[in-house]
Amino acid sequence: MLTQIVNGKIFTPHGWINGGSVVIENTIIRDIFNSCAPVDGVDKTIDARGAYILPGAIDLHVHGGGGRDFMETTEDAFIEAIAAHRRHGTTSIAPTLSSSTNKMIDDAATTCDRLMADPMNGILGLHLEGPYFNPGKAGAQMPEIIRAINPDEYKDLVERHSCIRRWDAAPELDGSEEFARYLRSKGVVVSIAHTAATPDDVDRAAEAGFSHATHFYNAMTQQHKEGMYSKAGTVEGVYDHSEMTVEVIGDGIHVPVRTIRLAYGMKGVENMAFITDALAVAASDSTKAFDERVRIENGVCVLSDGSAIAGSIATMDRVIKVAVTEAGIPLEDVARMVAETPARIMGVYDRKGSIERGKDADIILMDDNLNLSGVVQMGREIEIA
């Protein structure tokens, strides 16, 4: 199957190509041209109508969508949630579990292992957000499931499930350095999350193998006073490690747009990714969350007792629009932070994250108002929401 996307503004690692075209052979980008001249043998032509042609979004942190949650652990739930986000521009995804029981992790990983065997599902790996967290920074995590770091548990799960590609923990916990060293030896991304880590804790974490910070600014300490004196927090510790990557929830609510701009200025495009941290109600007509403790308020999910933000209802098309129109970040940088940087973090930039010859044909189209107008995932045109 040969498909040609024509009449758009193509963003490539070498800059913009106006009025060019992208030729896709089956699932792979075969060629990128400076013109829209027809290519011999094309079976299908997609007219971009002047839209931006961007690399498909990669969501590193997403709990569900379309009314389904990955904590359901079933194949149906995974497929439906992934499809819901695909219709909003997410062409690759890391399904995320909040702090879970050992059995729930095992069940979800079994499902994820099976689905990852088909690259058309767009799954980059399972992301475990917990359960090794600081109870005082639980946020919307279920406190009764948060527990101490258990080497027997995490080693058994990683040895049996190749899909586990990222695991988050609080680095101040006993055993966190052994945890990080072991996971890094298995090629798993280790991330700081739900933590009261001091900068010294972050130093030790970075040395042990923590390389990323989960929903940066959320559920972690910042500069604060202890008695009369000001103390740096986790955020400052992460900033002090220029090599450490961060992800920021891009709905404009979890992190104020001024703070998004600060993180972008401090970390730069290469070390900052946007995520949705979306719950099951995202990309859905439903107003009922999978977690009965959660309700929707002012465009975000919150715990019913009002004690914490619980997750977003954002999709990647909204994240892109907020980052450009509200945070004032140039579109080309946002495009990299939703595609290239996440691909590099997950170690898949050789095949994902940019529009280049030989890479997977994961592409989104957005009009001049940054409304999503088309999605192509692994060479197939997706009906958008």
mmCIF file of C-alpha atoms in Angstrom:
data_model
loop_
_atom_site.group_PDB
_atom_site.id
_atom_site.type_symbol
_atom_site.label_atom_id
_atom_site.label_comp_id
_atom_site.label_asym_id
_atom_site.label_seq_id
_atom_site.Cartn_x
_atom_site.Cartn_y
_atom_site.Cartn_z
ATOM 1 C CA MET A 1 0.000 0.000 0.000
ATOM 2 C CA LEU A 2 1.452 3.331 -1.108
ATOM 3 C CA THR A 3 0.019 6.510 0.429
ATOM 4 C CA GLN A 4 1.002 10.109 -0.287
ATOM 5 C CA ILE A 5 0.210 13.025 2.016
ATOM 6 C CA VAL A 6 0.300 16.253 0.017
ATOM 7 C CA ASN A 7 -0.186 20.004 0.348
ATOM 8 C CA GLY A 8 1.024 20.564 3.896
ATOM 9 C CA LYS A 9 3.742 22.148 6.036
ATOM 10 C CA ILE A 10 5.948 19.229 7.052
ATOM 11 C CA PHE A 11 8.022 19.402 10.229
ATOM 12 C CA THR A 12 11.205 17.365 9.958
ATOM 13 C CA PRO A 13 14.386 17.245 12.079
ATOM 14 C CA HIS A 14 15.930 19.551 9.448
ATOM 15 C CA GLY A 15 13.138 22.148 9.636
ATOM 16 C CA TRP A 16 9.904 22.906 7.809
ATOM 17 C CA ILE A 17 9.062 21.900 4.245
ATOM 18 C CA ASN A 18 6.215 23.998 2.904
ATOM 19 C CA GLY A 19 4.041 22.489 0.185
ATOM 20 C CA GLY A 20 5.840 19.174 0.323
ATOM 21 C CA SER A 21 4.629 15.608 0.543
ATOM 22 C CA VAL A 22 5.260 12.440 2.524
ATOM 23 C CA VAL A 23 5.173 9.041 0.842
ATOM 24 C CA ILE A 24 4.289 6.056 3.004
ATOM 25 C CA GLU A 25 4.859 2.468 1.965
ATOM 26 C CA ASN A 26 2.752 0.176 4.141
ATOM 27 C CA THR A 27 3.807 1.167 7.693
ATOM 28 C CA ILE A 28 7.027 3.061 6.903
ATOM 29 C CA ILE A 29 7.879 6.560 5.647
ATOM 30 C CA ARG A 30 9.507 5.908 2.286
ATOM 31 C CA ASP A 31 10.215 9.433 1.051
ATOM 32 C CA ILE A 32 9.784 13.118 1.865
ATOM 33 C CA PHE A 33 9.615 15.535 -1.049
ATOM 34 C CA ASN A 34 9.748 19.309 -1.437
ATOM 35 C CA SER A 35 6.834 19.195 -3.866
ATOM 36 C CA CYS A 36 3.414 17.620 -4.199
ATOM 37 C CA ALA A 37 4.142 16.014 -7.543
ATOM 38 C CA PRO A 38 2.284 12.689 -7.844
ATOM 39 C CA VAL A 39 4.331 9.559 -7.206
ATOM 40 C CA ASP A 40 3.970 6.535 -9.447
ATOM 41 C CA GLY A 41 2.000 3.691 -7.950
ATOM 42 C CA VAL A 42 0.252 5.678 -5.219
ATOM 43 C CA ASP A 43 -2.879 3.902 -4.011
ATOM 44 C CA LYS A 44 -4.189 6.697 -1.784
ATOM 45 C CA THR A 45 -3.658 10.462 -1.571
ATOM 46 C CA ILE A 46 -4.358 12.449 1.603
ATOM 47 C CA ASP A 47 -4.769 16.178 0.994
ATOM 48 C CA ALA A 48 -3.503 18.030 4.080
ATOM 49 C CA ARG A 49 -5.174 21.238 2.824
ATOM 50 C CA GLY A 50 -2.338 23.396 4.082
ATOM 51 C CA ALA A 51 -2.227 21.821 7.535
ATOM 52 C CA TYR A 52 0.849 21.249 9.642
ATOM 53 C CA ILE A 53 2.189 17.715 9.137
ATOM 54 C CA LEU A 54 3.754 16.698 12.450
ATOM 55 C CA PRO A 55 5.179 13.529 13.984
ATOM 56 C CA GLY A 56 2.562 11.540 15.877
ATOM 57 C CA ALA A 57 2.361 12.230 19.599
ATOM 58 C CA ILE A 58 3.888 9.790 22.093
ATOM 59 C CA ASP A 59 2.233 9.743 25.521
ATOM 60 C CA LEU A 60 4.600 8.473 28.212
ATOM 61 C CA HIS A 61 2.084 8.671 31.051
ATOM 62 C CA VAL A 62 -1.600 7.889 30.567
ATOM 63 C CA HIS A 63 -3.932 5.849 32.768
ATOM 64 C CA GLY A 64 -6.837 5.359 30.408
ATOM 65 C CA GLY A 65 -9.343 6.925 28.075
ATOM 66 C CA GLY A 66 -12.636 6.355 26.306
ATOM 67 C CA GLY A 67 -14.144 5.253 29.615
ATOM 68 C CA ARG A 68 -11.581 2.460 30.118
ATOM 69 C CA ASP A 69 -8.694 2.229 32.562
ATOM 70 C CA PHE A 70 -5.505 0.196 32.186
ATOM 71 C CA MET A 71 -5.976 -0.943 35.799
ATOM 72 C CA GLU A 72 -8.830 -3.088 34.505
ATOM 73 C CA THR A 73 -5.934 -5.187 33.105
ATOM 74 C CA THR A 74 -8.015 -6.702 30.286
ATOM 75 C CA GLU A 75 -7.233 -6.707 26.582
ATOM 76 C CA ASP A 76 -10.514 -4.952 25.801
ATOM 77 C CA ALA A 77 -9.727 -2.128 28.232
ATOM 78 C CA PHE A 78 -6.238 -1.650 26.795
ATOM 79 C CA ILE A 79 -7.424 -1.660 23.171
ATOM 80 C CA GLU A 80 -10.330 0.724 23.780
ATOM 81 C CA ALA A 81 -8.302 3.215 25.819
ATOM 82 C CA ILE A 82 -5.488 3.222 23.269
ATOM 83 C CA ALA A 83 -7.941 3.702 20.403
ATOM 84 C CA ALA A 84 -9.611 6.624 22.197
ATOM 85 C CA HIS A 85 -6.300 8.491 22.506
ATOM 86 C CA ARG A 86 -5.256 7.555 18.973
ATOM 87 C CA ARG A 87 -8.277 9.462 17.688
ATOM 88 C CA HIS A 88 -6.789 12.538 19.404
ATOM 89 C CA GLY A 89 -3.295 12.244 17.944
ATOM 90 C CA THR A 90 -1.479 9.780 20.231
ATOM 91 C CA THR A 91 0.121 7.294 17.865
ATOM 92 C CA SER A 92 2.367 5.601 20.469
ATOM 93 C CA ILE A 93 1.604 5.074 24.122
ATOM 94 C CA ALA A 94 2.955 3.799 27.425
ATOM 95 C CA PRO A 95 -0.068 2.443 29.330
ATOM 96 C CA THR A 96 0.256 3.484 32.970
ATOM 97 C CA LEU A 97 -0.817 1.756 36.173
ATOM 98 C CA SER A 98 -1.207 3.723 39.374
ATOM 99 C CA SER A 99 0.021 2.003 42.538
ATOM 100 C CA SER A 100 -1.352 -1.518 42.234
ATOM 101 C CA THR A 101 -1.308 -4.874 43.923
ATOM 102 C CA ASN A 102 1.212 -7.431 42.744
ATOM 103 C CA LYS A 103 -1.573 -9.432 41.081
ATOM 104 C CA MET A 104 -2.919 -6.408 39.242
ATOM 105 C CA ILE A 105 0.545 -5.565 37.913
ATOM 106 C CA ASP A 106 1.046 -9.174 36.873
ATOM 107 C CA ASP A 107 -2.325 -9.308 35.085
ATOM 108 C CA ALA A 108 -1.793 -5.987 33.297
ATOM 109 C CA ALA A 109 1.739 -6.953 32.283
ATOM 110 C CA THR A 110 0.503 -10.262 30.885
ATOM 111 C CA THR A 111 -2.012 -8.366 28.750
ATOM 112 C CA CYS A 112 0.593 -5.798 27.701
ATOM 113 C CA ASP A 113 3.136 -8.490 26.761
ATOM 114 C CA ARG A 114 0.559 -10.031 24.447
ATOM 115 C CA LEU A 115 -0.521 -6.750 22.835
ATOM 116 C CA MET A 116 3.043 -5.517 22.314
ATOM 117 C CA ALA A 117 3.655 -8.484 20.041
ATOM 118 C CA ASP A 118 1.671 -6.543 17.402
ATOM 119 C CA PRO A 119 3.404 -3.212 16.650
ATOM 120 C CA MET A 120 0.158 -1.869 15.176
ATOM 121 C CA ASN A 121 -1.115 -1.446 18.739
ATOM 122 C CA GLY A 122 1.446 1.313 19.241
ATOM 123 C CA ILE A 123 2.454 0.243 22.760
ATOM 124 C CA LEU A 124 5.980 1.213 23.799
ATOM 125 C CA GLY A 125 5.878 -0.577 27.132
ATOM 126 C CA LEU A 126 4.093 -0.703 30.457
ATOM 127 C CA HIS A 127 4.663 2.189 32.869
ATOM 128 C CA LEU A 128 4.330 1.398 36.577
ATOM 129 C CA GLU A 129 3.619 4.536 38.605
ATOM 130 C CA GLY A 130 4.275 3.056 42.031
ATOM 131 C CA PRO A 131 3.633 1.446 44.446
ATOM 132 C CA TYR A 132 6.972 2.424 46.049
ATOM 133 C CA PHE A 133 6.090 5.967 47.077
ATOM 134 C CA ASN A 134 6.338 8.338 50.018
ATOM 135 C CA PRO A 135 2.952 8.001 51.780
ATOM 136 C CA GLY A 136 3.018 11.700 52.586
ATOM 137 C CA LYS A 137 3.082 12.486 48.867
ATOM 138 C CA ALA A 138 0.463 9.944 47.803
ATOM 139 C CA GLY A 139 -1.746 12.493 46.060
ATOM 140 C CA ALA A 140 -4.458 10.493 44.309
ATOM 141 C CA GLN A 141 -2.592 7.193 44.672
ATOM 142 C CA MET A 142 -4.455 4.678 46.831
ATOM 143 C CA PRO A 143 -2.648 4.937 50.190
ATOM 144 C CA GLU A 144 -3.495 1.392 51.238
ATOM 145 C CA ILE A 145 -1.551 0.008 48.246
ATOM 146 C CA ILE A 146 1.595 2.138 48.657
ATOM 147 C CA ARG A 147 4.306 -0.046 50.181
ATOM 148 C CA ALA A 148 8.005 -0.439 50.889
ATOM 149 C CA ILE A 149 10.366 -1.358 48.078
ATOM 150 C CA ASN A 150 10.421 -5.142 47.731
ATOM 151 C CA PRO A 151 13.276 -6.620 45.656
ATOM 152 C CA ASP A 152 11.634 -10.031 45.443
ATOM 153 C CA GLU A 153 8.511 -8.428 43.959
ATOM 154 C CA TYR A 154 10.073 -6.101 41.390
ATOM 155 C CA LYS A 155 12.734 -8.563 40.253
ATOM 156 C CA ASP A 156 10.166 -11.309 39.722
ATOM 157 C CA LEU A 157 7.897 -9.016 37.695
ATOM 158 C CA VAL A 158 10.686 -7.651 35.505
ATOM 159 C CA GLU A 159 12.151 -11.097 34.860
ATOM 160 C CA ARG A 160 8.789 -12.478 33.756
ATOM 161 C CA HIS A 161 7.411 -9.507 31.767
ATOM 162 C CA SER A 162 9.400 -7.938 28.948
ATOM 163 C CA CYS A 163 6.783 -5.177 28.568
ATOM 164 C CA ILE A 164 7.814 -3.364 31.773
ATOM 165 C CA ARG A 165 9.823 -0.451 30.373
ATOM 166 C CA ARG A 166 9.423 2.205 33.066
ATOM 167 C CA TRP A 167 8.976 2.178 36.840
ATOM 168 C CA ASP A 168 8.528 5.180 39.168
ATOM 169 C CA ALA A 169 9.525 5.350 42.835
ATOM 170 C CA ALA A 170 10.387 7.806 45.616
ATOM 171 C CA PRO A 171 14.195 7.862 45.853
ATOM 172 C CA GLU A 172 14.265 8.617 49.593
ATOM 173 C CA LEU A 173 12.895 5.145 50.372
ATOM 174 C CA ASP A 174 15.126 2.385 51.692
ATOM 175 C CA GLY A 175 16.264 0.162 48.842
ATOM 176 C CA SER A 176 15.709 2.767 46.099
ATOM 177 C CA GLU A 177 19.320 2.726 44.899
ATOM 178 C CA GLU A 178 19.378 -1.061 44.525
ATOM 179 C CA PHE A 179 15.985 -0.795 42.792
ATOM 180 C CA ALA A 180 17.332 1.745 40.293
ATOM 181 C CA ARG A 181 20.561 -0.123 39.586
ATOM 182 C CA TYR A 182 18.726 -3.373 38.945
ATOM 183 C CA LEU A 183 16.099 -1.824 36.668
ATOM 184 C CA ARG A 184 18.655 0.125 34.674
ATOM 185 C CA SER A 185 20.578 -3.101 34.116
ATOM 186 C CA LYS A 186 17.393 -4.459 32.517
ATOM 187 C CA GLY A 187 16.873 -1.426 30.283
ATOM 188 C CA VAL A 188 13.965 -0.037 32.314
ATOM 189 C CA VAL A 189 13.579 3.750 32.685
ATOM 190 C CA VAL A 190 13.573 4.671 36.400
ATOM 191 C CA SER A 191 11.739 7.836 37.408
ATOM 192 C CA ILE A 192 11.386 9.998 40.531
ATOM 193 C CA ALA A 193 7.776 10.344 41.662
ATOM 194 C CA HIS A 194 5.442 11.039 44.620
ATOM 195 C CA THR A 195 8.366 12.090 46.702
ATOM 196 C CA ALA A 196 9.751 14.427 49.347
ATOM 197 C CA ALA A 197 13.308 13.796 48.155
ATOM 198 C CA THR A 198 15.910 16.346 49.114
ATOM 199 C CA PRO A 199 18.478 17.496 46.557
ATOM 200 C CA ASP A 200 20.952 15.120 48.218
ATOM 201 C CA ASP A 201 18.458 12.284 47.700
ATOM 202 C CA VAL A 202 18.189 13.301 44.032
ATOM 203 C CA ASP A 203 21.979 13.255 43.740
ATOM 204 C CA ARG A 204 22.116 9.684 45.030
ATOM 205 C CA ALA A 205 19.169 8.700 42.844
ATOM 206 C CA ALA A 206 20.824 10.052 39.711
ATOM 207 C CA GLU A 207 24.019 8.192 40.533
ATOM 208 C CA ALA A 208 22.052 4.952 41.001
ATOM 209 C CA GLY A 209 20.145 5.252 37.721
ATOM 210 C CA PHE A 210 17.069 7.445 38.178
ATOM 211 C CA SER A 211 17.036 9.420 34.938
ATOM 212 C CA HIS A 212 13.563 10.984 34.750
ATOM 213 C CA ALA A 213 11.055 12.930 36.879
ATOM 214 C CA THR A 214 7.377 11.995 36.780
ATOM 215 C CA HIS A 215 4.723 14.732 36.300
ATOM 216 C CA PHE A 216 7.309 17.344 37.210
ATOM 217 C CA TYR A 217 6.190 19.820 39.919
ATOM 218 C CA ASN A 218 3.256 17.592 40.905
ATOM 219 C CA ALA A 219 3.507 15.410 44.046
ATOM 220 C CA MET A 220 7.039 16.566 44.869
ATOM 221 C CA THR A 221 8.558 19.247 47.081
ATOM 222 C CA GLN A 222 9.814 22.634 45.964
ATOM 223 C CA GLN A 223 11.786 25.292 47.809
ATOM 224 C CA HIS A 224 10.167 25.712 51.216
ATOM 225 C CA LYS A 225 10.856 26.908 54.745
ATOM 226 C CA GLU A 226 11.812 24.640 57.601
ATOM 227 C CA GLY A 227 11.666 26.817 60.663
ATOM 228 C CA MET A 228 13.485 30.041 59.824
ATOM 229 C CA TYR A 229 15.448 28.636 56.924
ATOM 230 C CA SER A 230 14.700 28.069 53.278
ATOM 231 C CA LYS A 231 15.359 24.574 51.937
ATOM 232 C CA ALA A 232 15.561 23.367 48.352
ATOM 233 C CA GLY A 233 13.206 20.560 47.356
ATOM 234 C CA THR A 234 12.941 17.795 44.797
ATOM 235 C CA VAL A 235 12.246 20.224 41.968
ATOM 236 C CA GLU A 236 15.468 22.130 42.570
ATOM 237 C CA GLY A 237 17.356 18.839 42.886
ATOM 238 C CA VAL A 238 16.095 17.768 39.471
ATOM 239 C CA TYR A 239 16.982 21.126 37.927
ATOM 240 C CA ASP A 240 20.484 20.688 39.323
ATOM 241 C CA HIS A 241 20.903 17.588 37.133
ATOM 242 C CA SER A 242 20.906 18.930 33.613
ATOM 243 C CA GLU A 243 20.921 15.403 32.158
ATOM 244 C CA MET A 244 17.740 14.352 33.978
ATOM 245 C CA THR A 245 14.633 14.440 31.798
ATOM 246 C CA VAL A 246 11.228 15.595 33.007
ATOM 247 C CA GLU A 247 7.642 15.199 31.886
ATOM 248 C CA VAL A 248 5.031 17.914 32.414
ATOM 249 C CA ILE A 249 1.259 17.482 32.366
ATOM 250 C CA GLY A 250 0.300 19.842 29.573
ATOM 251 C CA ASP A 251 -3.337 20.644 30.352
ATOM 252 C CA GLY A 252 -2.503 24.112 31.724
ATOM 253 C CA ILE A 253 -4.137 23.201 35.053
ATOM 254 C CA HIS A 254 -1.834 20.729 36.784
ATOM 255 C CA VAL A 255 1.097 23.049 36.079
ATOM 256 C CA PRO A 256 0.440 26.768 35.466
ATOM 257 C CA VAL A 257 1.500 27.955 32.034
ATOM 258 C CA ARG A 258 4.125 30.279 33.512
ATOM 259 C CA THR A 259 5.692 27.287 35.249
ATOM 260 C CA ILE A 260 5.518 25.287 32.013
ATOM 261 C CA ARG A 261 7.511 28.084 30.368
ATOM 262 C CA LEU A 262 10.011 28.009 33.240
ATOM 263 C CA ALA A 263 10.535 24.256 32.925
ATOM 264 C CA TYR A 264 10.896 24.612 29.142
ATOM 265 C CA GLY A 265 13.460 27.369 29.582
ATOM 266 C CA MET A 266 15.418 25.463 32.211
ATOM 267 C CA LYS A 267 15.312 21.956 30.783
ATOM 268 C CA GLY A 268 15.045 22.681 27.088
ATOM 269 C CA VAL A 269 13.400 20.723 24.320
ATOM 270 C CA GLU A 270 15.807 17.798 24.602
ATOM 271 C CA ASN A 271 15.019 17.119 28.270
ATOM 272 C CA MET A 272 11.313 17.924 28.614
ATOM 273 C CA ALA A 273 8.348 15.911 27.386
ATOM 274 C CA PHE A 274 4.653 16.694 27.562
ATOM 275 C CA ILE A 275 2.227 14.080 28.879
ATOM 276 C CA THR A 276 -1.515 13.897 29.504
ATOM 277 C CA ASP A 277 -1.632 11.812 32.733
ATOM 278 C CA ALA A 278 -5.177 11.193 31.498
ATOM 279 C CA LEU A 279 -7.708 9.089 33.361
ATOM 280 C CA ALA A 280 -10.448 6.905 31.905
ATOM 281 C CA VAL A 281 -12.842 9.839 31.446
ATOM 282 C CA ALA A 282 -10.492 11.445 28.893
ATOM 283 C CA ALA A 283 -11.566 11.141 25.252
ATOM 284 C CA SER A 284 -14.955 10.042 26.537
ATOM 285 C CA ASP A 285 -18.499 11.341 26.855
ATOM 286 C CA SER A 286 -18.588 9.925 30.366
ATOM 287 C CA THR A 287 -18.400 12.140 33.449
ATOM 288 C CA LYS A 288 -17.879 9.194 35.794
ATOM 289 C CA ALA A 289 -14.302 8.252 36.668
ATOM 290 C CA PHE A 290 -13.066 4.676 36.880
ATOM 291 C CA ASP A 291 -11.933 5.438 40.438
ATOM 292 C CA GLU A 292 -15.026 6.168 42.507
ATOM 293 C CA ARG A 293 -12.978 8.502 44.733
ATOM 294 C CA VAL A 294 -12.572 10.893 41.783
ATOM 295 C CA ARG A 295 -14.816 13.581 40.322
ATOM 296 C CA ILE A 296 -14.366 16.104 37.511
ATOM 297 C CA GLU A 297 -14.076 19.749 38.490
ATOM 298 C CA ASN A 298 -12.996 22.743 36.391
ATOM 299 C CA GLY A 299 -11.646 20.589 33.582
ATOM 300 C CA VAL A 300 -9.562 18.264 35.723
ATOM 301 C CA CYS A 301 -10.036 15.167 37.887
ATOM 302 C CA VAL A 302 -9.869 15.739 41.647
ATOM 303 C CA LEU A 303 -10.357 13.577 44.719
ATOM 304 C CA SER A 304 -13.893 13.907 46.014
ATOM 305 C CA ASP A 305 -12.660 15.273 49.345
ATOM 306 C CA GLY A 306 -10.853 18.078 47.518
ATOM 307 C CA SER A 307 -7.453 17.081 48.908
ATOM 308 C CA ALA A 308 -5.603 16.577 45.612
ATOM 309 C CA ILE A 309 -5.736 16.752 41.838
ATOM 310 C CA ALA A 310 -6.204 13.180 40.649
ATOM 311 C CA GLY A 311 -5.282 13.266 36.971
ATOM 312 C CA SER A 312 -6.293 14.958 33.760
ATOM 313 C CA ILE A 313 -8.974 14.599 31.132
ATOM 314 C CA ALA A 314 -6.589 15.940 28.494
ATOM 315 C CA THR A 315 -5.691 14.418 25.159
ATOM 316 C CA MET A 316 -2.523 15.133 23.193
ATOM 317 C CA ASP A 317 -4.194 17.436 20.687
ATOM 318 C CA ARG A 318 -5.293 19.629 23.592
ATOM 319 C CA VAL A 319 -1.804 19.505 25.139
ATOM 320 C CA ILE A 320 -0.239 20.747 21.897
ATOM 321 C CA LYS A 321 -2.743 23.585 21.636
ATOM 322 C CA VAL A 322 -2.280 24.678 25.262
ATOM 323 C CA ALA A 323 1.519 24.609 24.980
ATOM 324 C CA VAL A 324 1.509 26.807 21.874
ATOM 325 C CA THR A 325 -1.414 29.170 22.438
ATOM 326 C CA GLU A 326 -1.275 29.564 26.233
ATOM 327 C CA ALA A 327 2.321 28.822 27.217
ATOM 328 C CA GLY A 328 3.673 30.541 24.099
ATOM 329 C CA ILE A 329 6.113 27.785 23.105
ATOM 330 C CA PRO A 330 6.895 27.601 19.367
ATOM 331 C CA LEU A 331 5.042 24.810 17.579
ATOM 332 C CA GLU A 332 8.247 23.197 16.334
ATOM 333 C CA ASP A 333 9.502 22.840 19.921
ATOM 334 C CA VAL A 334 6.161 21.506 21.141
ATOM 335 C CA ALA A 335 6.146 18.998 18.286
ATOM 336 C CA ARG A 336 9.514 17.722 19.478
ATOM 337 C CA MET A 337 8.405 17.593 23.128
ATOM 338 C CA VAL A 338 5.404 15.402 22.312
ATOM 339 C CA ALA A 339 7.255 13.122 19.900
ATOM 340 C CA GLU A 340 11.041 13.263 19.642
ATOM 341 C CA THR A 341 11.855 13.694 23.337
ATOM 342 C CA PRO A 342 9.471 10.959 24.528
ATOM 343 C CA ALA A 343 10.894 8.648 21.850
ATOM 344 C CA ARG A 344 14.429 9.318 23.073
ATOM 345 C CA ILE A 345 13.416 8.742 26.697
ATOM 346 C CA MET A 346 11.919 5.367 25.773
ATOM 347 C CA GLY A 347 14.846 4.439 23.533
ATOM 348 C CA VAL A 348 12.808 4.197 20.321
ATOM 349 C CA TYR A 349 13.974 7.278 18.432
ATOM 350 C CA ASP A 350 15.487 5.018 15.787
ATOM 351 C CA ARG A 351 11.948 4.253 14.626
ATOM 352 C CA LYS A 352 9.592 6.792 16.237
ATOM 353 C CA GLY A 353 9.373 10.471 17.085
ATOM 354 C CA SER A 354 10.113 12.288 13.836
ATOM 355 C CA ILE A 355 9.167 12.409 10.179
ATOM 356 C CA GLU A 356 12.166 10.804 8.479
ATOM 357 C CA ARG A 357 12.776 8.202 5.816
ATOM 358 C CA GLY A 358 12.680 4.677 7.183
ATOM 359 C CA LYS A 359 10.768 5.516 10.352
ATOM 360 C CA ASP A 360 7.306 4.315 11.311
ATOM 361 C CA ALA A 361 4.598 6.313 9.558
ATOM 362 C CA ASP A 362 3.128 7.964 12.658
ATOM 363 C CA ILE A 363 1.871 11.388 11.605
ATOM 364 C CA ILE A 364 -0.708 13.936 12.708
ATOM 365 C CA LEU A 365 -2.206 16.875 10.819
ATOM 366 C CA MET A 366 -3.249 20.113 12.554
ATOM 367 C CA ASP A 367 -4.839 23.155 10.952
ATOM 368 C CA ASP A 368 -3.705 26.749 11.477
ATOM 369 C CA ASN A 369 -5.798 26.947 14.656
ATOM 370 C CA LEU A 370 -4.108 23.765 15.922
ATOM 371 C CA ASN A 371 -7.224 21.676 15.643
ATOM 372 C CA LEU A 372 -6.507 18.065 14.787
ATOM 373 C CA SER A 373 -7.460 17.336 11.187
ATOM 374 C CA GLY A 374 -5.903 13.941 10.568
ATOM 375 C CA VAL A 375 -4.058 11.003 12.115
ATOM 376 C CA VAL A 376 -1.950 8.357 10.414
ATOM 377 C CA GLN A 377 -0.666 5.569 12.653
ATOM 378 C CA MET A 378 1.707 2.946 11.277
ATOM 379 C CA GLY A 379 0.602 3.984 7.789
ATOM 380 C CA ARG A 380 -3.130 3.602 8.345
ATOM 381 C CA GLU A 381 -5.470 6.579 8.340
ATOM 382 C CA ILE A 382 -7.380 6.867 11.636
ATOM 383 C CA GLU A 383 -10.834 8.349 12.000
ATOM 384 C CA ILE A 384 -10.429 11.296 14.373
ATOM 385 C CA ALA A 385 -12.751 12.292 17.198
#
